[in-house]
Coordinates of C-alpha atoms in Angstrom, one line a residue:
X1 CA 0.1 0.0 0.0
X2 CA 1.3 3.4 -1.0
X3 CA 1.9 6.2 1.6
X4 CA -0.7 8.4 0.1
X5 CA -3.3 5.6 0.6
X6 CA -2.1 4.8 4.1
X7 CA -2.7 8.4 5.1
X8 CA -6.4 7.6 4.5
X9 CA -6.6 4.4 6.3
X10 CA -6.8 5.7 9.8
X11 CA -6.8 2.8 12.3
X12 CA -9.6 2.7 15.0
X13 CA -7.9 2.2 18.3
X14 CA -8.5 -1.2 19.9
X15 CA -9.6 -1.8 23.4
X16 CA -12.4 -0.7 25.7
X17 CA -12.7 3.0 26.2
X18 CA -15.5 4.6 28.3
X19 CA -15.9 8.4 28.8
X20 CA -18.4 10.4 30.7
X21 CA -19.0 12.7 27.6
X22 CA -20.7 11.9 24.4
X23 CA -18.1 11.4 21.6
X24 CA -18.4 14.0 18.8
X25 CA -19.2 12.1 15.5
X26 CA -18.5 14.5 12.7
X27 CA -19.8 13.2 9.5
X28 CA -21.2 14.2 6.1
X29 CA -20.9 10.8 4.4
X30 CA -22.2 7.7 6.2
X31 CA -20.5 4.5 5.2
X32 CA -22.5 1.4 4.7
X33 CA -21.4 -2.3 5.0
X34 CA -22.9 -3.4 1.5
X35 CA -24.9 -2.1 -1.6
X36 CA -28.2 -3.3 -0.1
X37 CA -27.7 -1.3 3.1
X38 CA -26.8 1.8 1.1
X39 CA -29.9 1.4 -1.2
X40 CA -32.2 1.1 1.9
X41 CA -30.6 4.1 3.6
X42 CA -33.7 6.4 3.4
X43 CA -35.4 3.9 5.8
X44 CA -32.8 4.9 8.5
X45 CA -33.9 8.6 8.4
X46 CA -36.2 8.3 11.6
X47 CA -34.0 6.4 14.0
X48 CA -30.7 5.3 12.3
X49 CA -28.2 7.0 10.1
X50 CA -28.4 7.8 6.4
X51 CA -26.5 11.0 5.9
X52 CA -24.7 13.4 8.3
X53 CA -27.2 16.2 7.9
X54 CA -30.0 13.9 9.1
X55 CA -28.4 12.6 12.3
X56 CA -25.2 11.3 13.9
X57 CA -24.8 9.4 17.3
X58 CA -24.1 12.8 18.9
X59 CA -27.1 14.5 17.7
X60 CA -29.2 11.4 18.4
X61 CA -27.9 11.3 22.0
X62 CA -29.1 15.0 22.3
X63 CA -32.4 14.2 20.9
X64 CA -33.0 11.2 23.1
X65 CA -32.1 13.2 26.3
X66 CA -34.4 16.1 25.2
X67 CA -37.2 13.7 24.6
X68 CA -36.7 12.4 28.1
X69 CA -36.8 15.7 29.9
X70 CA -39.8 16.9 27.8
X71 CA -41.8 13.8 28.6
X72 CA -42.0 12.8 25.0
X73 CA -41.3 9.7 23.1
X74 CA -39.3 11.5 20.3
X75 CA -37.3 14.7 19.8
X76 CA -35.5 16.2 17.0
X77 CA -33.0 19.0 16.7
X78 CA -32.9 21.6 13.8
X79 CA -30.8 24.7 13.0
X80 CA -32.6 27.3 15.2
X81 CA -35.6 27.7 17.5
X82 CA -37.1 29.8 14.7
X83 CA -36.5 27.0 12.3
X84 CA -38.4 24.7 14.6
X85 CA -41.4 27.0 14.6
X86 CA -41.3 27.3 10.8
X87 CA -40.8 23.6 10.2
X88 CA -43.8 22.6 12.5
X89 CA -46.0 25.2 10.9
X90 CA -45.3 24.1 7.3
X91 CA -45.4 20.5 8.1
X92 CA -48.8 20.7 9.7
X93 CA -50.4 23.1 7.1
X94 CA -51.5 23.3 3.5
X95 CA -53.1 25.8 1.2
X96 CA -56.6 26.7 2.5
X97 CA -55.7 26.3 6.1
X98 CA -55.6 28.8 9.0
X99 CA -53.0 28.8 11.7
X100 CA -53.6 30.5 15.0
X101 CA -50.8 32.5 16.7
X102 CA -51.1 34.2 20.2
X103 CA -50.9 38.0 19.6
X104 CA -47.7 38.3 21.7
X105 CA -45.9 35.8 19.6
X106 CA -42.0 36.0 19.0
X107 CA -41.8 39.0 16.8
X108 CA -39.8 37.3 14.0
X109 CA -42.8 34.7 13.4
X110 CA -45.0 37.6 12.1
X111 CA -43.2 38.2 8.8
X112 CA -42.9 34.5 8.3
X113 CA -46.7 34.1 8.9
X114 CA -47.8 37.2 7.3
X115 CA -45.6 37.0 4.1
X116 CA -44.3 33.3 3.6
X117 CA -47.3 31.5 5.0
X118 CA -49.8 33.7 3.3
X119 CA -47.9 33.2 -0.1
X120 CA -48.4 29.4 0.3
X121 CA -52.1 30.0 0.8
X122 CA -52.1 29.5 4.6
X123 CA -53.7 32.4 6.6
X124 CA -52.4 33.5 9.9
X125 CA -54.8 34.4 12.6
X126 CA -53.8 36.2 15.8
X127 CA -55.7 35.7 19.0
X128 CA -55.7 37.1 22.5
X129 CA -53.0 35.1 24.5
X130 CA -55.3 35.3 27.6
X131 CA -58.3 33.9 25.8
X132 CA -58.2 30.6 27.7
X133 CA -61.1 28.2 26.9
X134 CA -62.9 30.9 24.8
X135 CA -60.5 29.9 22.1
X136 CA -63.1 27.5 21.1
X137 CA -65.0 30.3 19.4
X138 CA -62.3 30.6 17.0
X139 CA -61.8 27.0 16.1
X140 CA -63.1 25.5 12.8
X141 CA -62.3 22.7 10.5
X142 CA -60.0 24.8 8.4
X143 CA -57.5 25.4 11.2
X144 CA -54.5 23.1 11.0
X145 CA -52.5 24.2 14.0
X146 CA -52.7 26.5 17.2
X147 CA -49.6 28.0 18.6
X148 CA -49.0 28.9 22.1
X149 CA -46.2 30.9 23.7
X150 CA -46.2 31.1 27.4
X151 CA -44.9 33.4 28.8
X152 CA -45.2 35.5 25.6
X153 CA -42.4 37.3 24.1
X154 CA -41.5 40.7 25.8
X155 CA -44.7 41.2 27.5
X156 CA -44.6 37.9 29.4
X157 CA -48.3 36.9 29.7
X158 CA -48.9 33.3 30.8
X159 CA -51.5 31.4 28.9
X160 CA -54.1 28.9 30.2
X161 CA -52.3 26.0 28.4
X162 CA -54.7 23.2 29.6
X163 CA -57.9 25.2 28.6
X164 CA -56.6 25.9 25.2
X165 CA -55.3 22.5 24.5
X166 CA -58.5 20.9 25.7
X167 CA -60.7 23.0 23.5
X168 CA -58.4 22.3 20.4
X169 CA -58.3 18.5 21.2
X170 CA -62.1 18.5 21.3
X171 CA -62.1 19.8 17.7
X172 CA -59.2 17.6 16.6
X173 CA -56.8 20.4 16.1
X174 CA -53.2 19.9 17.0
X175 CA -51.3 22.5 19.2
X176 CA -47.6 23.4 19.4
X177 CA -46.0 25.5 22.2
X178 CA -42.8 27.6 22.2
X179 CA -41.5 26.6 25.6
X180 CA -38.1 28.4 25.4
X181 CA -38.7 30.6 28.4
X182 CA -39.4 27.8 30.9
X183 CA -37.4 25.0 29.3
X184 CA -38.7 21.4 30.1
X185 CA -37.4 21.9 33.8
X186 CA -39.8 24.6 34.6
X187 CA -42.8 23.6 32.4
X188 CA -43.8 20.4 30.6
X189 CA -46.2 21.4 27.7
X190 CA -46.8 17.8 26.7
X191 CA -48.2 17.1 30.0
X192 CA -50.5 19.9 29.8
X193 CA -52.0 18.7 26.6
X194 CA -49.8 20.3 23.9
X195 CA -49.0 18.0 21.0
X196 CA -45.6 19.5 20.1
X197 CA -43.2 21.2 22.3
X198 CA -40.6 23.5 20.8
X199 CA -37.5 25.2 22.3
X200 CA -34.7 27.4 21.1
X201 CA -31.8 25.5 22.4
X202 CA -29.6 28.6 21.7
X203 CA -31.1 29.9 25.1
X204 CA -31.1 28.3 28.4
X205 CA -30.6 24.7 27.3
X206 CA -27.2 25.3 25.7
X207 CA -26.7 28.2 28.2
X208 CA -23.5 29.7 27.1
X209 CA -24.4 32.0 24.2
X210 CA -22.3 30.1 21.6
X211 CA -24.5 28.1 19.5
X212 CA -27.8 28.4 17.5
X213 CA -30.2 25.4 17.4
X214 CA -33.8 24.4 18.0
X215 CA -35.6 21.4 19.3
X216 CA -39.0 19.7 18.7
X217 CA -40.4 17.2 21.2
X218 CA -43.6 15.1 20.8
X219 CA -45.2 11.9 21.5
X220 CA -47.0 10.9 18.3
X221 CA -45.0 8.6 16.0
X222 CA -46.9 9.7 12.9
X223 CA -46.3 13.4 13.6
X224 CA -42.7 12.7 14.2
X225 CA -42.2 11.0 10.9
X226 CA -44.1 13.8 9.2
X227 CA -41.7 16.4 10.7
X228 CA -38.6 14.4 9.9
X229 CA -39.6 14.1 6.3
X230 CA -40.3 17.9 6.0
X231 CA -37.0 18.5 7.8
X232 CA -35.2 16.4 5.2
X233 CA -36.9 18.3 2.3
X234 CA -36.0 21.6 3.9
X235 CA -32.4 20.6 4.4
X236 CA -32.5 20.9 8.2
X237 CA -29.9 19.4 10.5
X238 CA -27.2 20.3 13.2
X239 CA -23.5 19.5 13.3
X240 CA -22.1 17.2 15.8
X241 CA -20.0 19.9 17.3
X242 CA -23.1 22.0 18.1
X243 CA -24.9 18.9 19.4
X244 CA -21.9 18.2 21.7
X245 CA -22.0 21.8 23.0
X246 CA -25.9 21.5 23.7
X247 CA -25.2 18.3 25.5
X248 CA -22.7 19.9 27.7
X249 CA -25.0 22.8 28.5
X250 CA -27.7 20.3 29.4
X251 CA -25.6 18.9 32.2
X252 CA -25.7 22.3 34.1
X253 CA -29.1 23.4 33.1
X254 CA -30.8 22.7 36.4
X255 CA -28.1 24.5 38.6
X256 CA -28.0 27.5 36.1
X257 CA -31.7 28.0 36.3
X258 CA -31.7 27.7 40.2
X259 CA -29.2 30.4 40.5
X260 CA -30.6 32.6 37.8
X261 CA -34.2 32.4 39.3
X262 CA -32.8 33.1 42.8
X263 CA -30.9 36.2 41.6
X264 CA -33.9 37.4 39.5
X265 CA -36.4 37.2 42.3
X266 CA -33.9 39.3 44.4
X267 CA -33.9 42.1 41.8
X268 CA -37.6 42.4 41.3
X269 CA -38.3 44.6 44.3
X270 CA -35.4 46.8 43.4
X271 CA -36.3 47.5 39.8
X272 CA -40.0 48.0 40.7
X273 CA -39.0 51.2 43.0
X274 CA -36.8 52.7 40.4
X275 CA -37.6 56.1 38.8
X276 CA -39.3 55.8 35.4
X277 CA -40.6 52.3 35.9
X278 CA -44.3 52.1 35.3
X279 CA -44.7 48.4 35.5
X280 CA -42.4 45.2 35.9
X281 CA -43.4 42.0 34.1
X282 CA -42.2 38.6 35.5
X283 CA -44.4 35.4 36.1
X284 CA -43.7 35.4 39.8
X285 CA -45.3 38.8 40.4
X286 CA -48.9 38.6 41.5
X287 CA -49.9 41.3 39.0
X288 CA -48.4 39.7 36.1
X289 CA -51.0 38.5 33.6
X290 CA -51.6 34.9 34.0
X291 CA -49.9 34.7 37.4
X292 CA -52.5 32.2 38.8
X293 CA -51.8 29.9 35.7
X294 CA -48.1 30.1 36.2
X295 CA -48.5 29.1 39.8
X296 CA -50.6 26.0 38.6
X297 CA -48.6 24.9 35.6
X298 CA -45.0 25.9 36.2
X299 CA -42.5 24.5 38.7
X300 CA -40.7 27.9 38.9
X301 CA -39.4 30.8 36.8
X302 CA -36.3 32.0 35.0
X303 CA -34.4 35.1 34.3
X304 CA -36.3 37.1 31.9
X305 CA -38.0 40.3 33.2
X306 CA -39.4 43.3 31.3
X307 CA -39.7 46.9 32.4
X308 CA -42.4 49.2 31.1
X309 CA -41.0 52.7 31.3
X310 CA -42.4 56.0 31.4
X311 CA -42.2 58.1 28.1
X312 CA -40.1 60.8 29.7
X313 CA -37.2 58.2 30.0
X314 CA -36.6 58.1 26.1
X315 CA -34.2 60.9 25.8
X316 CA -31.7 59.5 28.3
X317 CA -32.6 55.7 28.1
X318 CA -29.6 54.8 25.8
X319 CA -27.1 56.6 28.1
X320 CA -28.6 54.9 31.2
X321 CA -28.4 51.3 29.7
X322 CA -25.0 51.9 28.5
X323 CA -24.0 52.8 32.1
X324 CA -25.2 49.4 33.3
X325 CA -21.8 47.9 32.8
X326 CA -22.7 44.4 33.9
X327 CA -25.3 44.0 31.1
X328 CA -24.4 43.3 27.5
X329 CA -26.7 44.8 25.0
X330 CA -28.1 42.2 22.8
X331 CA -31.1 40.6 21.3
X332 CA -30.8 37.1 22.6
X333 CA -30.8 35.6 26.1
X334 CA -30.5 32.7 28.3
X335 CA -26.8 32.6 28.8
X336 CA -24.4 32.8 31.7
X337 CA -24.0 36.6 31.3
X338 CA -26.6 39.2 31.9
X339 CA -28.1 40.8 28.7
X340 CA -30.4 43.8 28.1
X341 CA -32.5 44.6 25.1
X342 CA -34.3 48.0 24.6
X343 CA -37.4 48.6 22.5
X344 CA -38.7 52.2 21.9
X345 CA -42.2 50.8 21.8
X346 CA -44.2 47.5 22.2
X347 CA -43.9 44.9 19.5
X348 CA -46.6 44.7 17.0
X349 CA -50.1 43.5 18.0
X350 CA -53.1 42.7 15.9
X351 CA -55.9 41.8 18.3
X352 CA -54.9 42.9 21.8
X353 CA -53.5 46.3 22.7
X354 CA -51.4 46.9 25.9
X355 CA -52.0 50.3 27.4
X356 CA -48.5 51.6 27.4
X357 CA -46.8 54.3 25.5
X358 CA -43.2 54.3 26.7
X359 CA -40.2 52.2 25.9
X360 CA -39.6 48.7 27.1
X361 CA -36.5 47.2 28.6
X362 CA -36.1 43.4 28.8
X363 CA -33.4 42.0 31.0
X364 CA -32.0 38.5 30.9
X365 CA -30.4 37.8 34.3
X366 CA -27.2 35.6 34.2
X367 CA -25.0 34.1 36.8
X368 CA -23.2 37.4 38.2
X369 CA -23.7 38.1 41.8
X370 CA -26.8 40.0 42.6
X371 CA -24.9 42.8 44.4
X372 CA -22.9 43.4 41.3
X373 CA -26.1 43.5 39.1
X374 CA -27.7 45.8 41.6
X375 CA -24.7 48.2 41.7
X376 CA -24.8 48.2 37.8
X377 CA -28.6 48.8 37.7
X378 CA -28.1 51.7 40.2
X379 CA -25.7 53.5 37.8
X380 CA -28.2 53.4 35.0
X381 CA -31.2 54.4 37.1
X382 CA -29.3 57.4 38.6
X383 CA -29.1 58.9 35.2
X384 CA -32.8 58.6 34.7
X385 CA -33.4 59.9 38.1
X386 CA -31.6 63.1 37.4
X387 CA -34.1 63.7 34.4
X388 CA -37.2 62.8 36.2
X389 CA -39.9 65.5 35.9
X390 CA -41.0 67.2 39.0
X391 CA -44.4 66.1 40.2
X392 CA -47.3 68.4 39.2
X393 CA -48.9 70.4 41.9
X394 CA -52.7 70.4 42.0
X395 CA -54.8 72.7 44.0

């Protein structure tokens, strides 16, 4: 054998080797023992291995773990949380259908629904996230899917998941829930009647702000095969490297959430009393929309909180946020480091209006010490306090 060929014949080490970590199986080409196995490779799409894009031992280990903690029978991972939402919606719908979305849905979903779905003949319908059992009034035979997102993006309303899923089940309509905020450790949508549970693995599950991935968990075998078929047709998959990072993040998910929740609860009273703060949204607060449902259906909270600020804060808000040196300014969340996002106004709504005319600030609390975060917040709110209008005097 020539040296050039020897370079390609890498020997697999012999002997038993066991590690606590899942090996990283990088692959595009999957090698088969014979021609018959190669020609039957498509049958391995669902549980075996046919091509690296559609699954490796590393990604399969991640999927099995996610299915277990979700309380599902099957799970699959795709390129992002948003990809999970679009994949489920497209797979479950066809021209002439309507799909229901809560009015506080993740903002990026709206252009997908209003432009792409509509182009394919599927009509998006937005509903009041606090509708509960009254969603039955909206259900009809042309509805292919009802989405839930609890808490909702930015405004953090909690939905009555059991009531909504019960009404949908009565009409034979499948449901899907974006469970990114709570993760399967704080809420299990499948146990509450949801058919398909979706998470942005990019957030708390991976937990280190260094990968983009989404997950889909469910119990119905036929729906799983449908989703896998559509994932293949849409070219969806994840790399073994990213699957390995997600597996590593999963190992510390529970302890990270405990620390993040404890720190966030410590900060709630502090931010509530600050100048310019009209309202604080967090599921653990008694005034938060859907708080009773949160107590019933969730085992705890996580680190997202939203501040509704007074309009007068706008001119100095950027300076105040930039003075909060422990908070990185960014759009994502769920990592070890605290992050802040600033919106000049509420995200778009179609059906429900929130009575608020000031900016919004969303904090994602990380693993920093609460004293350091309070010190950082104090710097920013001091800037706002200096600009606070004097109270009007009435006779």
